[in-house]
Short mmCIF file of C-alpha atoms in Angstrom, two decimals:
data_model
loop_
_atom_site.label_atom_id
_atom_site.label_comp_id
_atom_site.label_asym_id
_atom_site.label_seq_id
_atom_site.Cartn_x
_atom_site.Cartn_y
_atom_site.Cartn_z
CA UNK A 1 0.00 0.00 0.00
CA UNK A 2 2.35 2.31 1.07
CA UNK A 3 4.46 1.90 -2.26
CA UNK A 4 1.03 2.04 -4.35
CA UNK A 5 0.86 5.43 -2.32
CA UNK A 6 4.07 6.63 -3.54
CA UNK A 7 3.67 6.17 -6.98
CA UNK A 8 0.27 7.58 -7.34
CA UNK A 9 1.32 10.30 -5.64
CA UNK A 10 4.92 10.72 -7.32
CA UNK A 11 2.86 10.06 -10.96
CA UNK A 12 0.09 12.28 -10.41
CA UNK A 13 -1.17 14.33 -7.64
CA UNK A 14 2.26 15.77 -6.92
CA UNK A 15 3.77 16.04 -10.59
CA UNK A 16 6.78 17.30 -10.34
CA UNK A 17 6.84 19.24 -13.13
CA UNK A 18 2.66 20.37 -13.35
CA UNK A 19 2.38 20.29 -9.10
CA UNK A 20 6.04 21.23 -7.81
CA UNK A 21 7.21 23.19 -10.67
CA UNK A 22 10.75 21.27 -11.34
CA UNK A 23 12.16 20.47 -14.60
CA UNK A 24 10.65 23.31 -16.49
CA UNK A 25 13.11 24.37 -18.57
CA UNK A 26 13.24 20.93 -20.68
CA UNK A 27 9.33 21.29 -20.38
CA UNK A 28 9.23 24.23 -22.15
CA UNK A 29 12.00 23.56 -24.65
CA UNK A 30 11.87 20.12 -25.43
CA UNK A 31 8.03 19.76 -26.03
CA UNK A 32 8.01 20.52 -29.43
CA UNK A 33 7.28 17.23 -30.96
CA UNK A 34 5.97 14.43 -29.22
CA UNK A 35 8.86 12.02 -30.80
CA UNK A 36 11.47 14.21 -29.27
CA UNK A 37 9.37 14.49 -25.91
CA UNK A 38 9.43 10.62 -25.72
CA UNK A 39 12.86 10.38 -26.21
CA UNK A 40 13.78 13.01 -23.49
CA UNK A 41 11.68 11.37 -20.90
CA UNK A 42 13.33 8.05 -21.28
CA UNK A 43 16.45 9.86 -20.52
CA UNK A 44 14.99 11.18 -17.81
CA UNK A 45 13.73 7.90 -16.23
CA UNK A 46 17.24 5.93 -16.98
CA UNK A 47 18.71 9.26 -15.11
CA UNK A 48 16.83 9.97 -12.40
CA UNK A 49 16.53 6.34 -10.67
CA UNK A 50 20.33 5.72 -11.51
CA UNK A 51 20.98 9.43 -9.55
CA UNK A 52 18.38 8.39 -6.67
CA UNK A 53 19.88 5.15 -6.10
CA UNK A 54 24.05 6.45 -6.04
CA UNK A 55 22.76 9.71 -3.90
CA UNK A 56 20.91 7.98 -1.12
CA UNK A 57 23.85 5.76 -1.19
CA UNK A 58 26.80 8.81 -0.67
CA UNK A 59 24.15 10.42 1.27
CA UNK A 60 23.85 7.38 4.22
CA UNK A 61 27.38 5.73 3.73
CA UNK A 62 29.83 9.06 2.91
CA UNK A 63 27.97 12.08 4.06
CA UNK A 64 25.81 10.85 7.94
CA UNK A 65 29.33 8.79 8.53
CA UNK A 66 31.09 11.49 8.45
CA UNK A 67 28.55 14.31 9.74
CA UNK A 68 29.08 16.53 6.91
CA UNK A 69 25.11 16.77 5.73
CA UNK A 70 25.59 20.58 4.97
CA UNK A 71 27.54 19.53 1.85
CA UNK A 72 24.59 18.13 0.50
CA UNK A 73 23.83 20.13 -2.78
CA UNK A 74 27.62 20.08 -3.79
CA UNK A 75 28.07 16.43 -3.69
CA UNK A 76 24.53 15.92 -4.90
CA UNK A 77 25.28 17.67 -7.88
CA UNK A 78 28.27 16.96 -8.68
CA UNK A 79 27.23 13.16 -8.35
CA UNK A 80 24.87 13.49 -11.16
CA UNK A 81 26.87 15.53 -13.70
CA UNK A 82 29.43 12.91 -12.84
CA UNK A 83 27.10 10.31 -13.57
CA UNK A 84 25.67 11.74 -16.72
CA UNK A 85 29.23 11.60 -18.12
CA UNK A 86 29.68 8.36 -17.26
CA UNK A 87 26.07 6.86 -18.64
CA UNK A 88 27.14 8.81 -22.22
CA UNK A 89 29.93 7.12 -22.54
CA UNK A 90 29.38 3.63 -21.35
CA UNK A 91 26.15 3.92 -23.79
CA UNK A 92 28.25 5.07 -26.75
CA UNK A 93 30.50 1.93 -26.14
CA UNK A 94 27.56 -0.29 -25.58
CA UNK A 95 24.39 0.29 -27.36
CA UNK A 96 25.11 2.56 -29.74
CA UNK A 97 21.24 2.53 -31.03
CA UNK A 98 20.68 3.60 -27.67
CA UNK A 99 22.74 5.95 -27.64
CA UNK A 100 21.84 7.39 -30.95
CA UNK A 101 18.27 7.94 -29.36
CA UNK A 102 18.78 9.15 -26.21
CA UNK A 103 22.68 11.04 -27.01
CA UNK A 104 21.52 14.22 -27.45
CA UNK A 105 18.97 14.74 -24.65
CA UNK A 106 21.52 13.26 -21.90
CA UNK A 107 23.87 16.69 -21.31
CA UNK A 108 20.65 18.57 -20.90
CA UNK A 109 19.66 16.36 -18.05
CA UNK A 110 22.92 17.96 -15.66
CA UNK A 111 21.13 21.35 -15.68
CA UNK A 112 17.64 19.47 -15.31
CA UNK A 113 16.42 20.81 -11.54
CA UNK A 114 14.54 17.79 -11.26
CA UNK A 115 16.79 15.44 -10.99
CA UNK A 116 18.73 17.01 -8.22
CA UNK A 117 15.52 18.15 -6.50
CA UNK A 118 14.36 14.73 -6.83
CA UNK A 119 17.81 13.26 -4.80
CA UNK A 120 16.81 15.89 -2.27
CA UNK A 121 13.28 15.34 -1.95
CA UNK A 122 13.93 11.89 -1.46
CA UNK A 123 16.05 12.16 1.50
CA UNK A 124 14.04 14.61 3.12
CA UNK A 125 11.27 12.47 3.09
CA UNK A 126 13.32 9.86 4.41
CA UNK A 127 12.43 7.19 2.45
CA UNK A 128 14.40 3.69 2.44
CA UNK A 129 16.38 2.52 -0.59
CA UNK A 130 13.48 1.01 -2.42
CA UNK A 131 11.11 3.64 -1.78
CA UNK A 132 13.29 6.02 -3.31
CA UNK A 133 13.67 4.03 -6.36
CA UNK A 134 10.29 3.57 -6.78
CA UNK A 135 9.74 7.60 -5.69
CA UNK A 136 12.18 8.14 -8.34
CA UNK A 137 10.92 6.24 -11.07
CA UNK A 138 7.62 7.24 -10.57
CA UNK A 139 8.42 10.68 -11.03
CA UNK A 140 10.54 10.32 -13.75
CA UNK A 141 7.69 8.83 -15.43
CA UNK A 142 5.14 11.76 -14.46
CA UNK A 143 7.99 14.28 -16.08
CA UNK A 144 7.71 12.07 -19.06
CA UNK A 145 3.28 11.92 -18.79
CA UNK A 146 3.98 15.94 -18.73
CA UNK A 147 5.85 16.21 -21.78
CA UNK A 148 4.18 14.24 -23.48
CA UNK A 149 1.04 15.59 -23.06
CA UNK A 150 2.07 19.03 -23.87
CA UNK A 151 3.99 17.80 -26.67
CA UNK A 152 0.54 16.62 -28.42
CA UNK A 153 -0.77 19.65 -27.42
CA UNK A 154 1.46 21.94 -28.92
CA UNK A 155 1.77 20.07 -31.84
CA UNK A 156 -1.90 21.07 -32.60
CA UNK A 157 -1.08 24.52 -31.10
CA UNK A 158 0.82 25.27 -34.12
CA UNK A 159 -1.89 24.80 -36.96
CA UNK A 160 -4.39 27.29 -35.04
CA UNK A 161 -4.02 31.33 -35.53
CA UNK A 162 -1.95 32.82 -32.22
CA UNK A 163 -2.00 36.29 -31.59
CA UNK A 164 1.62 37.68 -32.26
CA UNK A 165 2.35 38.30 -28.50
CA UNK A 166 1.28 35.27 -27.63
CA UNK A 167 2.93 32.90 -29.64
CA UNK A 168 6.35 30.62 -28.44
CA UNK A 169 6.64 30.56 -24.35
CA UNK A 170 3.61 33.21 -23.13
CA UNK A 171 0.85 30.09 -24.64
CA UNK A 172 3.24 27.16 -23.64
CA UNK A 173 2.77 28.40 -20.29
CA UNK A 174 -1.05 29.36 -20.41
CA UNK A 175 -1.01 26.17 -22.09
CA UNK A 176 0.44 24.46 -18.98
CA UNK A 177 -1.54 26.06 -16.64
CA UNK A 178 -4.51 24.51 -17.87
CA UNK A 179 -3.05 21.35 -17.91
CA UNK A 180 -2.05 21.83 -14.20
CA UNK A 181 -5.66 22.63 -13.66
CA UNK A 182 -6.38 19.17 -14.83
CA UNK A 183 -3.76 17.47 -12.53
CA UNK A 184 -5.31 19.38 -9.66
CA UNK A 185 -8.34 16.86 -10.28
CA UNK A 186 -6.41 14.26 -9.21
CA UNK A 187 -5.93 15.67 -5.17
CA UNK A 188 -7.38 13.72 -3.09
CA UNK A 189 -7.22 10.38 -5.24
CA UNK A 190 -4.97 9.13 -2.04
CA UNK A 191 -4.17 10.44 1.49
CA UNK B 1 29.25 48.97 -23.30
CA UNK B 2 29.39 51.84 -20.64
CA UNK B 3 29.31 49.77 -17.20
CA UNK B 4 26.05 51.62 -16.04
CA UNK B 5 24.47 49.93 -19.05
CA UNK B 6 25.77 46.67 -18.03
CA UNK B 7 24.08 47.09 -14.86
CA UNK B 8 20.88 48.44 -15.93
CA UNK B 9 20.60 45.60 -19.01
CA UNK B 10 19.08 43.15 -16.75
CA UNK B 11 16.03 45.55 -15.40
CA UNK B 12 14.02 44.98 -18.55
CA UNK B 13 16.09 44.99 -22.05
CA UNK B 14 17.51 41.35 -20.82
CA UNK B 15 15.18 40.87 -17.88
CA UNK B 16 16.51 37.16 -16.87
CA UNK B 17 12.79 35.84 -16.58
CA UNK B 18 10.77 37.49 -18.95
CA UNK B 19 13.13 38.34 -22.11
CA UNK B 20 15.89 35.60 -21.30
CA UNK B 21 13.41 32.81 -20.11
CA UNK B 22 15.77 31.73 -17.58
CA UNK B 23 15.03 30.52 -14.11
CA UNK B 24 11.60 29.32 -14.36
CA UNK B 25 10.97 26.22 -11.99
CA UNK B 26 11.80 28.86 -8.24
CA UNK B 27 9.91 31.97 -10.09
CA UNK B 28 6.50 29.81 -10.57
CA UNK B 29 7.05 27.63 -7.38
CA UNK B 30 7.72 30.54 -4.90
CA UNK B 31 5.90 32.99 -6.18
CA UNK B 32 3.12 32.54 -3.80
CA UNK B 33 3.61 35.83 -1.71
CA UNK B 34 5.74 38.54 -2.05
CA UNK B 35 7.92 38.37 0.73
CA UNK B 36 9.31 34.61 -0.53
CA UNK B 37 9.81 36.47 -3.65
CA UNK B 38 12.33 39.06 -2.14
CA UNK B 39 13.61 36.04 -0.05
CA UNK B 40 14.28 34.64 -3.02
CA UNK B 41 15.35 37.07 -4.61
CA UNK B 42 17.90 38.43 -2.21
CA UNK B 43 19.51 34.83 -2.09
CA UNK B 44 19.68 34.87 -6.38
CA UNK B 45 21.13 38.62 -6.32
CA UNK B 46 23.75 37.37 -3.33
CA UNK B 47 24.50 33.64 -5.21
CA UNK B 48 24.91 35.50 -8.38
CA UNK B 49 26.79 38.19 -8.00
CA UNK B 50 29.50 36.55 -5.73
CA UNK B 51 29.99 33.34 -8.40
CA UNK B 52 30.32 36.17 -11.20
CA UNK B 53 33.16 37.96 -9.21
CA UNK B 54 34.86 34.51 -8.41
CA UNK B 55 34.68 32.70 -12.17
CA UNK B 56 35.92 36.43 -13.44
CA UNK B 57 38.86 36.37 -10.94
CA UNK B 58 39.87 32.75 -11.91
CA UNK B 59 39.02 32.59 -15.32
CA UNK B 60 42.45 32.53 -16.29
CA UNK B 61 42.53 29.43 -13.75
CA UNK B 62 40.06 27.41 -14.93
CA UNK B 63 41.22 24.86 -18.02
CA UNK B 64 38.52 25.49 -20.60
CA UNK B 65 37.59 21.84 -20.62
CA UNK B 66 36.46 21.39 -16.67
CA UNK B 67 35.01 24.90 -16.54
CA UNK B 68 31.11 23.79 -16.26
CA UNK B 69 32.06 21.40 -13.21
CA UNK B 70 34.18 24.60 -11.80
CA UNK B 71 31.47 26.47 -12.40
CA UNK B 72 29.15 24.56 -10.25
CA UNK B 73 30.93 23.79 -7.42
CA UNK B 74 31.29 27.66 -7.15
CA UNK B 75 28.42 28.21 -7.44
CA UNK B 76 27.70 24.93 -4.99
CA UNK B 77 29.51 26.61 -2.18
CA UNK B 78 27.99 30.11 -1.75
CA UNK B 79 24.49 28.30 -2.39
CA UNK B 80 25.24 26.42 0.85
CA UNK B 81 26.76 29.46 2.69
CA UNK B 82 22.89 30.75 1.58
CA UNK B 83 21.13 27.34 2.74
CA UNK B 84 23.29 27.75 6.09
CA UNK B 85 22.40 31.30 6.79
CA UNK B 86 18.76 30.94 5.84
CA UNK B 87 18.18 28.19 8.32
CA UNK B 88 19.84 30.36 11.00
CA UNK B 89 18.56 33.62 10.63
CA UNK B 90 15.29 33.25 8.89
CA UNK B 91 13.72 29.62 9.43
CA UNK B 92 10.59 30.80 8.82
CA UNK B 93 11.61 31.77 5.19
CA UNK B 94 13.71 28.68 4.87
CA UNK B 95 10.54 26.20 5.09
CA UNK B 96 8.60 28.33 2.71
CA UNK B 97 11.06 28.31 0.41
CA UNK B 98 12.03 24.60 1.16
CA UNK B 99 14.01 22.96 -1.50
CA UNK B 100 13.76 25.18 -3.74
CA UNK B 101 17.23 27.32 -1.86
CA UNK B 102 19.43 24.04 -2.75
CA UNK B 103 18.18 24.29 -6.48
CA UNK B 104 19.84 27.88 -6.67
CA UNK B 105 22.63 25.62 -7.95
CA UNK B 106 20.74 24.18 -11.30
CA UNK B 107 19.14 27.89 -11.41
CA UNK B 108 20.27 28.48 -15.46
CA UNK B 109 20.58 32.12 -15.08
CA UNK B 110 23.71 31.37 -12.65
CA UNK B 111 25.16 29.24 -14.56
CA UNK B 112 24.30 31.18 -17.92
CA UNK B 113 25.44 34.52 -16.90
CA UNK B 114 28.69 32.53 -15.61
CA UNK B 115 29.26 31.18 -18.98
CA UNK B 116 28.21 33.98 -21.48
CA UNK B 117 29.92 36.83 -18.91
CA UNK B 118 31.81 36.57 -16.14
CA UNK B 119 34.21 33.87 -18.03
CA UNK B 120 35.19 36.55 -20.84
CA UNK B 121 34.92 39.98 -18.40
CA UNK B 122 36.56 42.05 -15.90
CA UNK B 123 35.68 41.47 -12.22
CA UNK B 124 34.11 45.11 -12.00
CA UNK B 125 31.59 44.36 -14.55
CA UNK B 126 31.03 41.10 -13.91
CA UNK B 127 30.25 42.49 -10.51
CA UNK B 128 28.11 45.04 -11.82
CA UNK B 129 26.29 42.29 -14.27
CA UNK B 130 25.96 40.26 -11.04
CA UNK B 131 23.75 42.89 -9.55
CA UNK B 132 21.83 44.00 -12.41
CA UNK B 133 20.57 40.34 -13.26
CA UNK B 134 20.07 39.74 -9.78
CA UNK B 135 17.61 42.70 -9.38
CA UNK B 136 16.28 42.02 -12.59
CA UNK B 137 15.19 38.61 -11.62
CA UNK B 138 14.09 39.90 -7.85
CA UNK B 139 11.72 42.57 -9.64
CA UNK B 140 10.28 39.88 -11.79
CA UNK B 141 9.36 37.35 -9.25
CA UNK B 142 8.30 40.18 -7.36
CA UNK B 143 5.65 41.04 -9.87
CA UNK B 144 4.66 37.74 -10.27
CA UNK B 145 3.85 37.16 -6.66
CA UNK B 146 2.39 40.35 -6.23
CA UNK B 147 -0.29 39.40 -8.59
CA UNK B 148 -0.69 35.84 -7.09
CA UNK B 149 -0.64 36.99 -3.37
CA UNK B 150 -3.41 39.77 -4.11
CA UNK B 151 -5.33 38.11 -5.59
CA UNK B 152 -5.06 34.54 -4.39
CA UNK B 153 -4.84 35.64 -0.84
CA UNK B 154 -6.15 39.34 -0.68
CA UNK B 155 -3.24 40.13 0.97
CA UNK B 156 0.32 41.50 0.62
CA UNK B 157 3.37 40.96 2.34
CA UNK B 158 1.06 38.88 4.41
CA UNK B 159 -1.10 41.49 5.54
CA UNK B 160 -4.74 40.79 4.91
CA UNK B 161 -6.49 43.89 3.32
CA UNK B 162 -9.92 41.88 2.65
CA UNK B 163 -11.93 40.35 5.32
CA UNK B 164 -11.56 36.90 6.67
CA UNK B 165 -14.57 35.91 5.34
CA UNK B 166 -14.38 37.07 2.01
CA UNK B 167 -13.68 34.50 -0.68
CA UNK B 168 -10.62 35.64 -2.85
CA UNK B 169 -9.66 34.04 -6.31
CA UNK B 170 -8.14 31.09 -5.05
CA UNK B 171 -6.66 29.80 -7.94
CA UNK B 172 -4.17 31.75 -7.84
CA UNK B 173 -2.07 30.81 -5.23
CA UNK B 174 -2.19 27.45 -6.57
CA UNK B 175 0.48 25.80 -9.35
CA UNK B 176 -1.98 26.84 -12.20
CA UNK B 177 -2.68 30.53 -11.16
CA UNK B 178 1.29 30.25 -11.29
CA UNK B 179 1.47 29.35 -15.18
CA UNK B 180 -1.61 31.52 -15.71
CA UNK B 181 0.33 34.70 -14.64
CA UNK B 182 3.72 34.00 -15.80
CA UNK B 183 2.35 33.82 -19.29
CA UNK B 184 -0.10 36.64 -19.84
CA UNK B 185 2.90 39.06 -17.59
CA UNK B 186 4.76 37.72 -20.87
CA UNK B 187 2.29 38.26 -23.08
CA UNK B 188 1.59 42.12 -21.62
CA UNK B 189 5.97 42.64 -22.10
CA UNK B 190 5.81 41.09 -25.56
CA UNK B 191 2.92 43.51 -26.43
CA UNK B 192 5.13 46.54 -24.32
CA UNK B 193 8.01 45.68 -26.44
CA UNK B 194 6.28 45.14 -30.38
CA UNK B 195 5.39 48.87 -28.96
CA UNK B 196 8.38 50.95 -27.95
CA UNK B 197 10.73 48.99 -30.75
#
């Protein structure tokens, strides 16, 4: 129950990008096209559980240990721009379809805010090991929901007439807010 | 470029938020009264104006290949100094603003001024740049959660001006009212702009 709990809430009541407002730079700039929006959300999952699961781990074995919690955000983030150098190039050795697909989208994650807000949410919370692998996954795959949704929209957006000053970010975000609206039907769904 | 001009540029010719587009995620998440917006904003303006003098002093420092990871742990450090002082001083503003004062670090106007700036500058107007964008950014949240506290709340700076019983528009405290005004404050510039150009 509790880790049903988690990912409903992770997935939809508490979006991170529609709910808590992370990640949304690559919201806004990579929701052009819905193929493009898939393929950055994949990046995103593969990312952000690999960052939750080697953060909790410096965070409980390295950091507590050694009573330096303050020097939380500098590790944190140098962890994952560490690790997205590392997943680049062990995919360009190894799967080089994958990497073909998902190449371009992975520097963009290091200066994604939801990845590192994730790692931090998910201590805060205090959540064990698998929780925040499932907390992360789950919300990994809420950024993607996101996207994609206003990916389909926007593709649409662009046949209809937009008024000059509104066209680009000011209806991507107008655009967004009524998708947030949606979300907000979800509240309540769990406790 | 005169250095007055590089300190005014970021008030509204290269507002960070609403020309740039930089710094989105803390401007719609905060935004919910005013006085998290000048908390905010004062930790922004104090983040980016003391990473800008330190990348312009060691630019010549820095190897060109390992300057993003410089970058960031700069940047890293006075964030915490910011994250450490907050908690002390003002822990009322600290769990408003949650963890959204960590997050200073993947801010992209830090990091962007950092790289298009203070890497190629002198420390005075990188300095100077610092402060401009800073208060550029602080007077943009600042509108934003102006509009959001008055008329999500009917209040400002936390004082109620309508009675307790009156029902305000609460939508706009809430993530969409967030969206809603960020955009059409973007569409009124854009229109200000297609005007006086």
């Amino acid at each position: 129950m509790d880790i049903v709990n988690i990912i409903i809430l992770a997935l939809l009541v508490n979006n991170i990008v529609l709910a808590q407002f992370l990640g949304i730079c690559p919201f806004l700039g990579v929701s052009q096209k819905t193929s493009t929006s898939i393929g950055m959300g994949a990046a995103v999952v593969f990312v952000m559980a690999l960052a939750n699961l080697v953060t909790y781990l410096v965070y409980f074995f390295i950091l507590e240990p050694l009573h330096i919690e303050f020097m939380i955000t500098i590790t944190f983030i140098l962890v994952i721009a560490a690790l997205v150098q590392i997943v680049e190039i062990i995919l360009k050795k190894a799967s080089p379809s994958l990497y073909q697909a998902l190449g371009i989208y992975l520097p963009l994650i290091t200066t994604n805010c939801a990845v590192l807000g994730a790692a931090i949410l998910a201590i805060t919370k205090n959540y064990s090991l698998i929780q925040s692998l499932v907390y992360a996954t789950s919300t990994a795959l809420g950024f993607t929901l996101a996207l994609v949704l206003m990916a389909g929209i926007r593709e649409q957006l662009e046949l209809t007439g937009i008024p000059k000053a509104m066209k680009g970010f000011p209806i991507a975000l107008v655009t967004a807010g009524l998708l947030s609206l949606a979300f907000m039907g979800f509240a309540g769904l769990v406790k | 470029m005169s250095l007055f001009k590089e300190f005014t540029k970021g008030f509204v010719k290269e507002n960070p938020l609403f020309v740039l587009v930089l710094g989105t995620c803390p401007s719609l998440a905060i935004t919910t009264s005013a006085s998290n917006a000048i908390g905010m904003g004062a930790a922004v303006i104090f983040v980016l104006t003391m990473s800008n003098i330190f990348i312009s002093l060691l630019k010549k420092f820095i190897p060109d290949k390992v300057r993003i990871p410089a970058f960031i742990v700069i940047i890293a450090t006075f964030v915490t100094i910011v994250d450490l002082v907050m908690h002390a001083f003002t822990p009322d503003l600290y769990s408003s603003l949650g963890v959204f004062i960590p997050l200073i670090v993947v801010n992209c106007i830090i990091l962007g001024r950092a790289e298009a700036f203070a890497q190629k500058n002198t420390v005075l107007s990188s300095t100077l740049d610092g402060l401009g964008m800073g208060i550029g950014y602080t007077l943009a949240i600042f509108a934003i959660a102006s509009i959001r506290e008055i008329l999500g709340n009917g209040s400002f700076f936390n004082m109620k001006f309508v009675s307790p019983e009156a029902s305000t528009i609460l939508i706009f405290i809430m993530p969409p009212g967030a969206f809603l005004t960020f955009g059409y404050l973007m569409v009124v510039i854009n229109k200000l702009k297609a005007k006086f150009n």
